[in-house]
Short mmCIF file of C-alpha atoms in Angstrom, two decimals:
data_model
loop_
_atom_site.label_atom_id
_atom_site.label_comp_id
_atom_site.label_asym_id
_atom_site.label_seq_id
_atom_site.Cartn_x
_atom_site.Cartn_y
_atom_site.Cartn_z
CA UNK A 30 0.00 0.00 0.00
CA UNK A 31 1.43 3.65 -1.21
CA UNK A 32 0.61 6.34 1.17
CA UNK A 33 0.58 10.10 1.09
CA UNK A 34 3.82 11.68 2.88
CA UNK A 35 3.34 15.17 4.63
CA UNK A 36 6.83 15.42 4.96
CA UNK A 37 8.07 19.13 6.95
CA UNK A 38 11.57 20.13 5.59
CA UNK A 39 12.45 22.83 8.70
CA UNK A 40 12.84 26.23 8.50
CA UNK A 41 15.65 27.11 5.90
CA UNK A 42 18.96 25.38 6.65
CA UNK A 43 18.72 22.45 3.91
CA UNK A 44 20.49 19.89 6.44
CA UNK A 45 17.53 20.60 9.10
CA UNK A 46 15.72 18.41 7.19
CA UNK A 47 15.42 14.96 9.73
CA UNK A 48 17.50 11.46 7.91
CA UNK A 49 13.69 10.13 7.54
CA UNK A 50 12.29 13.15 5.32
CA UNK A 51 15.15 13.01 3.02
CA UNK A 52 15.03 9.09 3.13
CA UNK A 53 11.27 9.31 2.25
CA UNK A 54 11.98 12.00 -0.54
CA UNK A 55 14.28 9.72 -1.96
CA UNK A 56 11.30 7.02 -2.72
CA UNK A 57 8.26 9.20 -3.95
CA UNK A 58 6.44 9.12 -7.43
CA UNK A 59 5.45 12.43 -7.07
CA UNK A 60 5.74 15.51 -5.17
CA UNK A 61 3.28 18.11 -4.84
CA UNK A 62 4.99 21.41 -3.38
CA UNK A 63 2.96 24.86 -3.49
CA UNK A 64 3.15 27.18 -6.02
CA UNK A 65 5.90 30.26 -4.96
CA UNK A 66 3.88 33.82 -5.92
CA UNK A 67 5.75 34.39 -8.83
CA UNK A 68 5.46 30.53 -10.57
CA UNK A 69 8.95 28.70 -10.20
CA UNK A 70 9.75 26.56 -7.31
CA UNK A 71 8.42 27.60 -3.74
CA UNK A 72 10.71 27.79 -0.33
CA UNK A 73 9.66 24.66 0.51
CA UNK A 74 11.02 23.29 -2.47
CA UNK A 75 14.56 25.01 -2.40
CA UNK A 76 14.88 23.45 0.80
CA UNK A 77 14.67 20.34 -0.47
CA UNK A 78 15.93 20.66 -3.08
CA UNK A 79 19.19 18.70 -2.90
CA UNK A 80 17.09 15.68 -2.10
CA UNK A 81 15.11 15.32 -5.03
CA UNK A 82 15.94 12.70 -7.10
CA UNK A 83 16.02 13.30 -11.26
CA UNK A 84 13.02 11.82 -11.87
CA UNK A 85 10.85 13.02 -8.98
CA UNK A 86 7.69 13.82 -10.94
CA UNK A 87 7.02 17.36 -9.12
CA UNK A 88 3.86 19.25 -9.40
CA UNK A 89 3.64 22.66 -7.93
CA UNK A 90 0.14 23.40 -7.34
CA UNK A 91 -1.24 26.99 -6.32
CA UNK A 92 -2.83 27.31 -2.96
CA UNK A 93 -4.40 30.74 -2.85
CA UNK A 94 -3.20 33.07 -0.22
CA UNK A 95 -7.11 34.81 0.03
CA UNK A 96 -9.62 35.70 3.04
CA UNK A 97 -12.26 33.76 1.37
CA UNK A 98 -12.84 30.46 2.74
CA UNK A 99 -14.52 28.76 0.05
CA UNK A 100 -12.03 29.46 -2.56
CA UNK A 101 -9.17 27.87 -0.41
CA UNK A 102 -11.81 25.04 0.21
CA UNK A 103 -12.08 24.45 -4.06
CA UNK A 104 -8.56 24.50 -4.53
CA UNK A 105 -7.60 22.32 -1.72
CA UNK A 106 -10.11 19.82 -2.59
CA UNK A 107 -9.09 19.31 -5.93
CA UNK A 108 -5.26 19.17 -5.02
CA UNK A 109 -6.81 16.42 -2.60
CA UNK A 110 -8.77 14.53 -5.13
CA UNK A 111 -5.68 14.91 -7.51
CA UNK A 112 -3.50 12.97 -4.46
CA UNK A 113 -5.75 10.55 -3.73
CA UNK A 114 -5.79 9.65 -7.19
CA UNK A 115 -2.54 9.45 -7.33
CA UNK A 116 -1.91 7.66 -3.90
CA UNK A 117 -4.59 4.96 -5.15
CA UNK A 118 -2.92 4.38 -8.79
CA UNK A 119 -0.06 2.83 -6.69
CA UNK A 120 2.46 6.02 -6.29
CA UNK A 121 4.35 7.40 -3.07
CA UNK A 122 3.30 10.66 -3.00
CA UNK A 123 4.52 13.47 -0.62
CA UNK A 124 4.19 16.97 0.13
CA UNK A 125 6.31 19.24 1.43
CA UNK A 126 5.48 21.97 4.59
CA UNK A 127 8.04 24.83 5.64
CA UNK A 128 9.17 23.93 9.09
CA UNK A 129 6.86 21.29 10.89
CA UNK A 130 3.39 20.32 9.15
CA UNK A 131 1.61 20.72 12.28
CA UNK A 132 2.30 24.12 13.17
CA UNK A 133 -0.37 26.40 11.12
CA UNK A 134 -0.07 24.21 8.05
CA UNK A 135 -2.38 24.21 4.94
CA UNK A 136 -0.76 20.57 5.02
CA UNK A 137 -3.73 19.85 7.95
CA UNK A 138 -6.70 21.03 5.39
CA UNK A 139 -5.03 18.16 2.35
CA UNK A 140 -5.08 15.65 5.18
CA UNK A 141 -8.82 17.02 6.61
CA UNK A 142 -9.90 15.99 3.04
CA UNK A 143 -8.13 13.03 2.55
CA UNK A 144 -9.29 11.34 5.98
CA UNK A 145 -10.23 7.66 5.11
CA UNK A 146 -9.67 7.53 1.40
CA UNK A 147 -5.40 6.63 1.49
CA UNK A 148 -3.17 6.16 4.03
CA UNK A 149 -1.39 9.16 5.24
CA UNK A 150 1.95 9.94 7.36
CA UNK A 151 3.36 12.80 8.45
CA UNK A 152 6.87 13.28 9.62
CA UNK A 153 7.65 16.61 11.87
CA UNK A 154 10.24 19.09 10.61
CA UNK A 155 11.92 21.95 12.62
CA UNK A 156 9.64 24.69 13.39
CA UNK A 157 10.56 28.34 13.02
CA UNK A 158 10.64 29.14 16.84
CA UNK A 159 12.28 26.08 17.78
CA UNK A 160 15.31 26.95 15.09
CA UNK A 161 14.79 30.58 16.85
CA UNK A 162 15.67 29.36 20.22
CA UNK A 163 18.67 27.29 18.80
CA UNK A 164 19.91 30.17 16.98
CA UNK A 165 20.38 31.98 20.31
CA UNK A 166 21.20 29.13 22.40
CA UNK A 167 18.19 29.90 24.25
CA UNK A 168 16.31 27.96 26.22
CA UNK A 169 12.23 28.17 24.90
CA UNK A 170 11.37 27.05 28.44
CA UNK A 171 12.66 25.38 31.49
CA UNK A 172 11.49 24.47 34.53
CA UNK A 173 7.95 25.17 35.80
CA UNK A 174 7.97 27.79 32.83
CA UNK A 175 5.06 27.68 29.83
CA UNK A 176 5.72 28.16 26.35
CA UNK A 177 2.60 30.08 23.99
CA UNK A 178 2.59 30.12 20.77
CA UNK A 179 0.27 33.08 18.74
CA UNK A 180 -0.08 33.74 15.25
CA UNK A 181 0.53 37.65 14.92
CA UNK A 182 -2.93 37.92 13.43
CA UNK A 183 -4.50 37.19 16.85
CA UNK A 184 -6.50 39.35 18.57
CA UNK A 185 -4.74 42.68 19.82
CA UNK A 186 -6.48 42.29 23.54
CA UNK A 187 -5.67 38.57 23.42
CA UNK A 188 -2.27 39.13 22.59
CA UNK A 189 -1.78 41.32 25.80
CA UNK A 190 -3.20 38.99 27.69
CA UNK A 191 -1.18 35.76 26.35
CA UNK A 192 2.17 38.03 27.05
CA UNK A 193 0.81 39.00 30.55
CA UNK A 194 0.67 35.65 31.97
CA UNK A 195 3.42 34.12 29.83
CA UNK A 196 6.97 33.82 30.03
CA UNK A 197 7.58 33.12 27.18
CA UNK A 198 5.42 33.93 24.16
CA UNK A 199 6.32 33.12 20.49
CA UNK A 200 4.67 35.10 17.66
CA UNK A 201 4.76 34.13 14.18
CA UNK A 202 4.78 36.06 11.27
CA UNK A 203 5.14 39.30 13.22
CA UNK A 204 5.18 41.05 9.68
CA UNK A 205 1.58 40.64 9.05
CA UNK A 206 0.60 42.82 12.13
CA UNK A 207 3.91 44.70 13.06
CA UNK A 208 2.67 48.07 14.09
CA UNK A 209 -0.36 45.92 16.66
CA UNK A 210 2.52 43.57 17.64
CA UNK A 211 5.16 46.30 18.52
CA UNK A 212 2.53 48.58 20.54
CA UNK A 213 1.53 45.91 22.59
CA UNK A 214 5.00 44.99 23.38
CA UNK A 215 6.37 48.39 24.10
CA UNK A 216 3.73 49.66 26.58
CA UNK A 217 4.92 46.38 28.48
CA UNK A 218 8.46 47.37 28.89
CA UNK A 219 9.00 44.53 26.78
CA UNK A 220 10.61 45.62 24.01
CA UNK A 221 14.19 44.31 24.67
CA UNK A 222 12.68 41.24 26.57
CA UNK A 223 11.60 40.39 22.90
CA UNK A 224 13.95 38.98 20.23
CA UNK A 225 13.28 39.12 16.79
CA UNK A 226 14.86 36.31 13.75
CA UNK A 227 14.26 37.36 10.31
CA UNK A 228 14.88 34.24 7.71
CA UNK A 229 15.71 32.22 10.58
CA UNK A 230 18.69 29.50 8.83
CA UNK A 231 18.07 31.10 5.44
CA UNK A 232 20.23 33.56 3.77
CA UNK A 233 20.27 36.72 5.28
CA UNK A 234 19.57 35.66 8.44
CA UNK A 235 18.89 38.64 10.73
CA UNK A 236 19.24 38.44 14.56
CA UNK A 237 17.59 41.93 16.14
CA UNK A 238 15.49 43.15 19.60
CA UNK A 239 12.62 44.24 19.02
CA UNK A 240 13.82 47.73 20.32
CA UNK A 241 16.00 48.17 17.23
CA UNK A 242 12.99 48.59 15.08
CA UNK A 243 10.23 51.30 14.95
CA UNK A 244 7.02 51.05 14.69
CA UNK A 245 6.69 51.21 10.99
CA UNK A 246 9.68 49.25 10.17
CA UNK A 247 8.77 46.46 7.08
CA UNK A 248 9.96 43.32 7.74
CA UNK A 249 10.49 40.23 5.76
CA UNK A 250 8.03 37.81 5.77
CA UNK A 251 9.98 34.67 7.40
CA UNK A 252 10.38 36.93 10.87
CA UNK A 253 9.54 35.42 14.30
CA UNK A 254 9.43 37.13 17.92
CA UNK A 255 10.19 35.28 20.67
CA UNK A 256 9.60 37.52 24.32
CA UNK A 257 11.29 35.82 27.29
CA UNK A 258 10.12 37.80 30.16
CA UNK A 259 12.89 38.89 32.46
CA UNK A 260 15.50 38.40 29.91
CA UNK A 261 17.29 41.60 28.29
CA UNK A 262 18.72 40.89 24.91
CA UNK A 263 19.44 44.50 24.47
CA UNK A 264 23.19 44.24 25.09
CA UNK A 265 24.01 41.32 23.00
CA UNK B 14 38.21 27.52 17.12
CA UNK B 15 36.35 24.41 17.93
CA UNK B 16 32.74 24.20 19.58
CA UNK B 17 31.05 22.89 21.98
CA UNK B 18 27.51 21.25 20.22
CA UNK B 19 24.23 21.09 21.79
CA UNK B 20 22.52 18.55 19.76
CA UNK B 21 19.11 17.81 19.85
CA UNK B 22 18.56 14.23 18.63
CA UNK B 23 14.99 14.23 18.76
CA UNK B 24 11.98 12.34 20.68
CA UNK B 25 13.14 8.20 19.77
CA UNK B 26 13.80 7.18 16.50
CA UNK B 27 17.28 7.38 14.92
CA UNK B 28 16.04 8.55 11.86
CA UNK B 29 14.14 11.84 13.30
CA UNK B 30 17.54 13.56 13.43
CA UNK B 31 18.57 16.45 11.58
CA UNK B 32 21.30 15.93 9.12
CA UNK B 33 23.71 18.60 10.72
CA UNK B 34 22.80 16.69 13.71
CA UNK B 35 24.44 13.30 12.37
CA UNK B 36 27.35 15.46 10.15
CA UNK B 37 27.91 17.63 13.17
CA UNK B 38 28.48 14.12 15.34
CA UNK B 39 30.74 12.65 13.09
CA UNK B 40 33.31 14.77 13.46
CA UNK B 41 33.53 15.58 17.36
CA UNK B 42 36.49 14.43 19.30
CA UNK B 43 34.33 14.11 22.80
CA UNK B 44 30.76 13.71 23.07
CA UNK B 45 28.97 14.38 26.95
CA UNK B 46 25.87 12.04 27.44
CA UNK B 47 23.64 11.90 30.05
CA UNK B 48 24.09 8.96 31.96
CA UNK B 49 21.13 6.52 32.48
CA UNK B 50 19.99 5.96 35.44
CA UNK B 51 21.43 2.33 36.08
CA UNK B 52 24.74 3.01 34.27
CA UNK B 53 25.25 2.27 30.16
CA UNK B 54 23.74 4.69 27.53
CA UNK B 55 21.26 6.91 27.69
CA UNK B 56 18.23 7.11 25.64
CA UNK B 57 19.69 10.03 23.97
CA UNK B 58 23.27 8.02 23.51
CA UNK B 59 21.10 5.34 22.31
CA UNK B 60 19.02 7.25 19.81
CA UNK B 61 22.43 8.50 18.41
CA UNK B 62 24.16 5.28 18.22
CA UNK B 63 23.88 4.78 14.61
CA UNK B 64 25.85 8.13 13.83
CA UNK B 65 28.87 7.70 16.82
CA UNK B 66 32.16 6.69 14.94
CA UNK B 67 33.81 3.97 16.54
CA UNK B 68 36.91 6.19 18.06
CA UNK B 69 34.80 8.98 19.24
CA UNK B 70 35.42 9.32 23.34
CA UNK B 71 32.09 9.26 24.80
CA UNK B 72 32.06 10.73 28.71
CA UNK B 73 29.08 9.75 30.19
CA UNK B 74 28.48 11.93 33.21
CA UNK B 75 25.79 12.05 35.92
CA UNK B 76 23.16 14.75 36.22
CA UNK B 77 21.61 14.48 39.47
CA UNK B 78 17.32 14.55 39.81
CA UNK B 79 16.90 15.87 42.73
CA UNK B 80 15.33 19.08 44.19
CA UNK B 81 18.11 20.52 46.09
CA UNK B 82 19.68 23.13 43.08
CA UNK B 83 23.00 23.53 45.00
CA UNK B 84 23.91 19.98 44.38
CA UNK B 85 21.96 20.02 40.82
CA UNK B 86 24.55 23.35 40.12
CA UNK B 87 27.55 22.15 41.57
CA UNK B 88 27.09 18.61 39.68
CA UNK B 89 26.63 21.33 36.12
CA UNK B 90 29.26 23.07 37.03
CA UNK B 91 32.11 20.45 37.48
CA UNK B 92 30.93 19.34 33.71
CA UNK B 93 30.55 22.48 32.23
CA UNK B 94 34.18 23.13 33.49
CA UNK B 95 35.21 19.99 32.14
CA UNK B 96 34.01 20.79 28.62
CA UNK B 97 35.54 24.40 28.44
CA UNK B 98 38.90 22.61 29.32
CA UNK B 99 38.12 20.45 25.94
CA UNK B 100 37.05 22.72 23.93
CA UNK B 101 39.94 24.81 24.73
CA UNK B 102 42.15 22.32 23.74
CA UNK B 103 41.09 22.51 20.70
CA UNK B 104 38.67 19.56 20.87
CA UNK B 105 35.67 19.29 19.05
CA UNK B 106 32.81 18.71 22.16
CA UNK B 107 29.45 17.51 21.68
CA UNK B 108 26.60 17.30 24.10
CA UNK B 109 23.22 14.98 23.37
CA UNK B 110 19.90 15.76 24.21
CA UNK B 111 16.75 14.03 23.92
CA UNK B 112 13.96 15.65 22.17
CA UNK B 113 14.75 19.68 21.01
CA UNK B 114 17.57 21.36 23.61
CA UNK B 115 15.38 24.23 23.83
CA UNK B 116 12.52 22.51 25.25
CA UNK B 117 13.25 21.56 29.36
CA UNK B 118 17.04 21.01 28.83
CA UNK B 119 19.50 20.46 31.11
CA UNK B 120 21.52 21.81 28.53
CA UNK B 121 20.22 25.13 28.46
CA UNK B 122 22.12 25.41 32.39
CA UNK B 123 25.35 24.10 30.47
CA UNK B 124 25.09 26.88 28.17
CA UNK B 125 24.55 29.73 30.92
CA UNK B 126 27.62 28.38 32.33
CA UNK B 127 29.96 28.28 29.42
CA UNK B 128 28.72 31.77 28.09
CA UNK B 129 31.87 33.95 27.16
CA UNK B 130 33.74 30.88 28.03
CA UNK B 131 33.46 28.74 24.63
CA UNK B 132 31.78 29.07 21.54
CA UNK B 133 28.58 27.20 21.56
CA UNK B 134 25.96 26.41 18.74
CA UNK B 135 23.04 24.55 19.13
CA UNK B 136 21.01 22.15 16.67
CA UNK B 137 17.53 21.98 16.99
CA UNK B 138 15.55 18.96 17.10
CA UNK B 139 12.17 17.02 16.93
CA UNK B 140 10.27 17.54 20.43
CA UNK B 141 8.37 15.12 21.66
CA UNK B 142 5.19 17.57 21.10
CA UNK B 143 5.84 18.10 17.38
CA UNK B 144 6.14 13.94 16.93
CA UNK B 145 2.69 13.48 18.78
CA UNK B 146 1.21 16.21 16.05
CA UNK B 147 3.05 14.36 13.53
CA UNK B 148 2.32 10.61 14.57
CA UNK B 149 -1.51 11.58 14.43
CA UNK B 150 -1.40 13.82 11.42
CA UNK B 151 -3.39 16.59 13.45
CA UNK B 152 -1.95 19.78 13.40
CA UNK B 153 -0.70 21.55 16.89
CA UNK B 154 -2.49 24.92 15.78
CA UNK B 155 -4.23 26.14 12.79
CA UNK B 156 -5.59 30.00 11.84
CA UNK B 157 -6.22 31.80 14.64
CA UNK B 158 -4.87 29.41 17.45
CA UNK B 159 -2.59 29.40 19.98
CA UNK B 160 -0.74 26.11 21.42
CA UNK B 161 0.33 25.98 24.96
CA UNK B 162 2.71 24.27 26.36
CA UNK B 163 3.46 23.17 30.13
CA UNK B 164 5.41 20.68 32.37
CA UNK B 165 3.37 18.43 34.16
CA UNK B 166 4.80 20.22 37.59
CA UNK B 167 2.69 23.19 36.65
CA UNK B 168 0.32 24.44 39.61
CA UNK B 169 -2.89 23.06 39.68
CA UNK B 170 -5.09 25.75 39.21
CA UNK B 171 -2.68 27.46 36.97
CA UNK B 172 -3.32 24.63 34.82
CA UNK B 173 -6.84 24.90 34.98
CA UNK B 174 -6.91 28.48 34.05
CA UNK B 175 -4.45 27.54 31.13
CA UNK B 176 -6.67 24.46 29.81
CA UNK B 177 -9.74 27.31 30.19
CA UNK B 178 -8.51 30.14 27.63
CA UNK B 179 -6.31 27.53 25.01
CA UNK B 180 -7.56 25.48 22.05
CA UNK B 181 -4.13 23.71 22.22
CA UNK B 182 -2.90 22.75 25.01
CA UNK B 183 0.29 20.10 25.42
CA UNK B 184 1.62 18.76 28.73
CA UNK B 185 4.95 17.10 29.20
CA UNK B 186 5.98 14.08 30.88
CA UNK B 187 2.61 13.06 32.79
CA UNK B 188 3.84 10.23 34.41
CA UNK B 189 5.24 13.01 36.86
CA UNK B 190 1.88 13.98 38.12
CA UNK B 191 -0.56 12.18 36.77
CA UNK B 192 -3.57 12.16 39.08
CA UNK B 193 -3.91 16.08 39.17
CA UNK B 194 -3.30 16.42 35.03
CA UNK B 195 -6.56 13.58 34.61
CA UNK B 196 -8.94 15.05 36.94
CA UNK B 197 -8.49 18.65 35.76
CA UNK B 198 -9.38 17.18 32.41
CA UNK B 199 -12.14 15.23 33.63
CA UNK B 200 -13.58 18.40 35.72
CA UNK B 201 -13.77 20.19 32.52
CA UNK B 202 -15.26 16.53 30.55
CA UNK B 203 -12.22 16.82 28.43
CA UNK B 204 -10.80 13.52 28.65
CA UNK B 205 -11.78 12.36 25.27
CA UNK B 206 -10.91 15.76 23.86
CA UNK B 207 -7.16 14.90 25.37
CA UNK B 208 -4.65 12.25 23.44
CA UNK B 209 -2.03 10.98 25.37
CA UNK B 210 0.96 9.08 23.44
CA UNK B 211 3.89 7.02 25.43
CA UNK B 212 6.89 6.58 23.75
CA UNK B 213 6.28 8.60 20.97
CA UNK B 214 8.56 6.90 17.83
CA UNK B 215 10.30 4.81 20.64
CA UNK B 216 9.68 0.62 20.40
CA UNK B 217 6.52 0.16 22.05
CA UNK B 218 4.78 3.39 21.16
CA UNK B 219 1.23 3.48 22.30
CA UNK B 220 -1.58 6.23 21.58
CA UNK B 221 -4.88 6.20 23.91
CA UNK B 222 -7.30 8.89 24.84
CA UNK B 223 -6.93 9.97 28.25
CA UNK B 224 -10.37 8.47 28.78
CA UNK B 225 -8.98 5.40 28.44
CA UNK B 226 -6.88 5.61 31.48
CA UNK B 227 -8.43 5.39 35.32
CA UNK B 228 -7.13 7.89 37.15
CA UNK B 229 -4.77 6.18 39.20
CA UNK B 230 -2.51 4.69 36.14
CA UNK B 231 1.31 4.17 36.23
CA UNK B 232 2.60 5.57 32.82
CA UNK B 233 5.63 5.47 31.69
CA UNK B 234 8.39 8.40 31.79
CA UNK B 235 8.55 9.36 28.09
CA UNK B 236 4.26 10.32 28.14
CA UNK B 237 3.09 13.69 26.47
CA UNK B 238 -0.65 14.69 26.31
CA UNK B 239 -2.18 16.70 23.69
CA UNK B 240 -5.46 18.47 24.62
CA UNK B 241 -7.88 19.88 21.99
CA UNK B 242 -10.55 21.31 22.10
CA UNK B 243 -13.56 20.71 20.56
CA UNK B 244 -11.82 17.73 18.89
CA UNK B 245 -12.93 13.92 20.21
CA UNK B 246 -10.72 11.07 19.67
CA UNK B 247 -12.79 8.63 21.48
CA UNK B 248 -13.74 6.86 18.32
CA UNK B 249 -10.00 6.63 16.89
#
């Protein structure tokens, strides 16, 4: 029996990929990777790329980026159907998610919709923040400590609230909602409790506080915060 | 200059390493391990074991579970010493840990010690929270979520209030404290919504719903539960 492979391929660095994703990339049919903005092959797919055998049979599919929910749902469903047609002709199929597939992952819609029709296994991959806290040689937590992790699209009160009773609060994405993100921080005092990683094991890897931006600064969008209460990165 | 290497070898199975983790291993002249409990390897050594070249020196050194932090700090300090006095002499020095070292590591007290000392990097890995995601294909967080994450040590009201306001919620190790974790859950009729995975990729892995423990169960060490809400695995 074939299955479909949600394989995550880390955050940048091509050797954060884990010895089983680039084993299972190694025996695929096909690979379905989304489509990068402008056509071509997306960052997932760079990542990988010195995995992929000759004759992988790759097809980029587009996955559109919209507020609409049922135009995602369309387009994921037929990429789904598409797999499991594929998965049931007899082909190892895989797809591949930035970072780890469970962390906010269109990969979890594909396997919603593809729930008792093929087999499917995922295997995890690096996540941004955990490649965050390695970059620093920080600890994400210890002890009796909590870890939360927050989209930056949340909710500005929530936010506040997460960071009040947290010591240690991740946000993703902080680019989407800088301005919200960097308010809420500095009334807090917690602007150089906050470290930010831009392209985090990419190229052009940035390591800042969040006190070295302003408010309106434009960041890239690979950029993830990561607030340690207590902890002053402003001298380092 | 040579390094001292925090590498995270992820939550069991030899192939969920990165591959800087195994590249980084094969060329160390001295790699720190954990020592187990009743003497021999580690589970970390163990996960590693098909990477360790035959003449690499492998120090296996004792860090003490206890409560009392003096002799916790003066056991971390006699070690971290020891490693600054390799890496100084020019050794390559590499340190395993199980799971991600940014998630409840011993090695993140290693690293305050050694800071300005010796150069350190660290390699992330797989945690044990990302495999459970993984090994059930169901994503940590989606959209607008959050995902929390706590030791099963945590206070047990502050764990109540937590399990209130989160749609994710993971807590490690329960073995530790497993009465308290089951009948919070069961308070809030949240067993079913609450997945509970022992020895996640380890030999003998097993996946249950916390309903389908009694309250008084003896788990084993390596046991991480993954609450969500509004989801029922009862019928899985």
């Amino acid at each position: 029996m074939t299955k479909f492979w949600g394989i995550g391929v880390g955050p940048g660095d091509s050797e954060l990929l884990t010895v089983k994703a680039v084993q299972t990339i190694k025996k695929l049919d096909v690979l379905y990777t989304p489509q990068a903005h402008k056509g071509g092959a997306s960052v997932a797919e760079k990542i990988a790329a010195p995995y992929l055998p000759d004759d992988l049979e790759i097809k980029r599919r587009h996955f559109p980026m919209v507020r609409d929910w049922e135009v995602k749902r369309k387009s994921w469903k037929e990429i789904a159907d598409e797999i499991a047609t594929d998965v049931q002709s007899g082909k190892e199929v895989g797809f591949l998610t930035l970072g780890d597939p469970s962390v906010y992952s269109t990969y979890s819609y594909l396997v919603e919709l593809l729930e008792g029709k093929i087999e499917v296994e995922t295997l995890a991959g690096i996540s941004a923040f955990s490649q965050i806290a390695a970059s620093l040689s920080v600890p994400l937590m210890l002890d009796e400590e909590s870890l939360e992790v927050v989209p930056a699209t949340i909710d500005a009160d929530k936010l506040g609230q997460i960071i009040d009773v947290n010591d240690n609060v991740v946000i993703m994405k902080i680019a989407v909602d800088f301005r919200k993100i960097y308010q809420i921080l500095k009334i807090r005092k917690l602007l150089d409790s906050t470290v930010v990683v831009e392209r985090a094991s990419m190229d052009g890897q940035v390591v800042k506080t969040m006190s070295e931006y302003s408010e309106d600064a434009e960041l890239p969008y690979f950029a993830t915060a990561l607030m340690k209460r207590g902890d002053s990165y402003a001298t380092s």
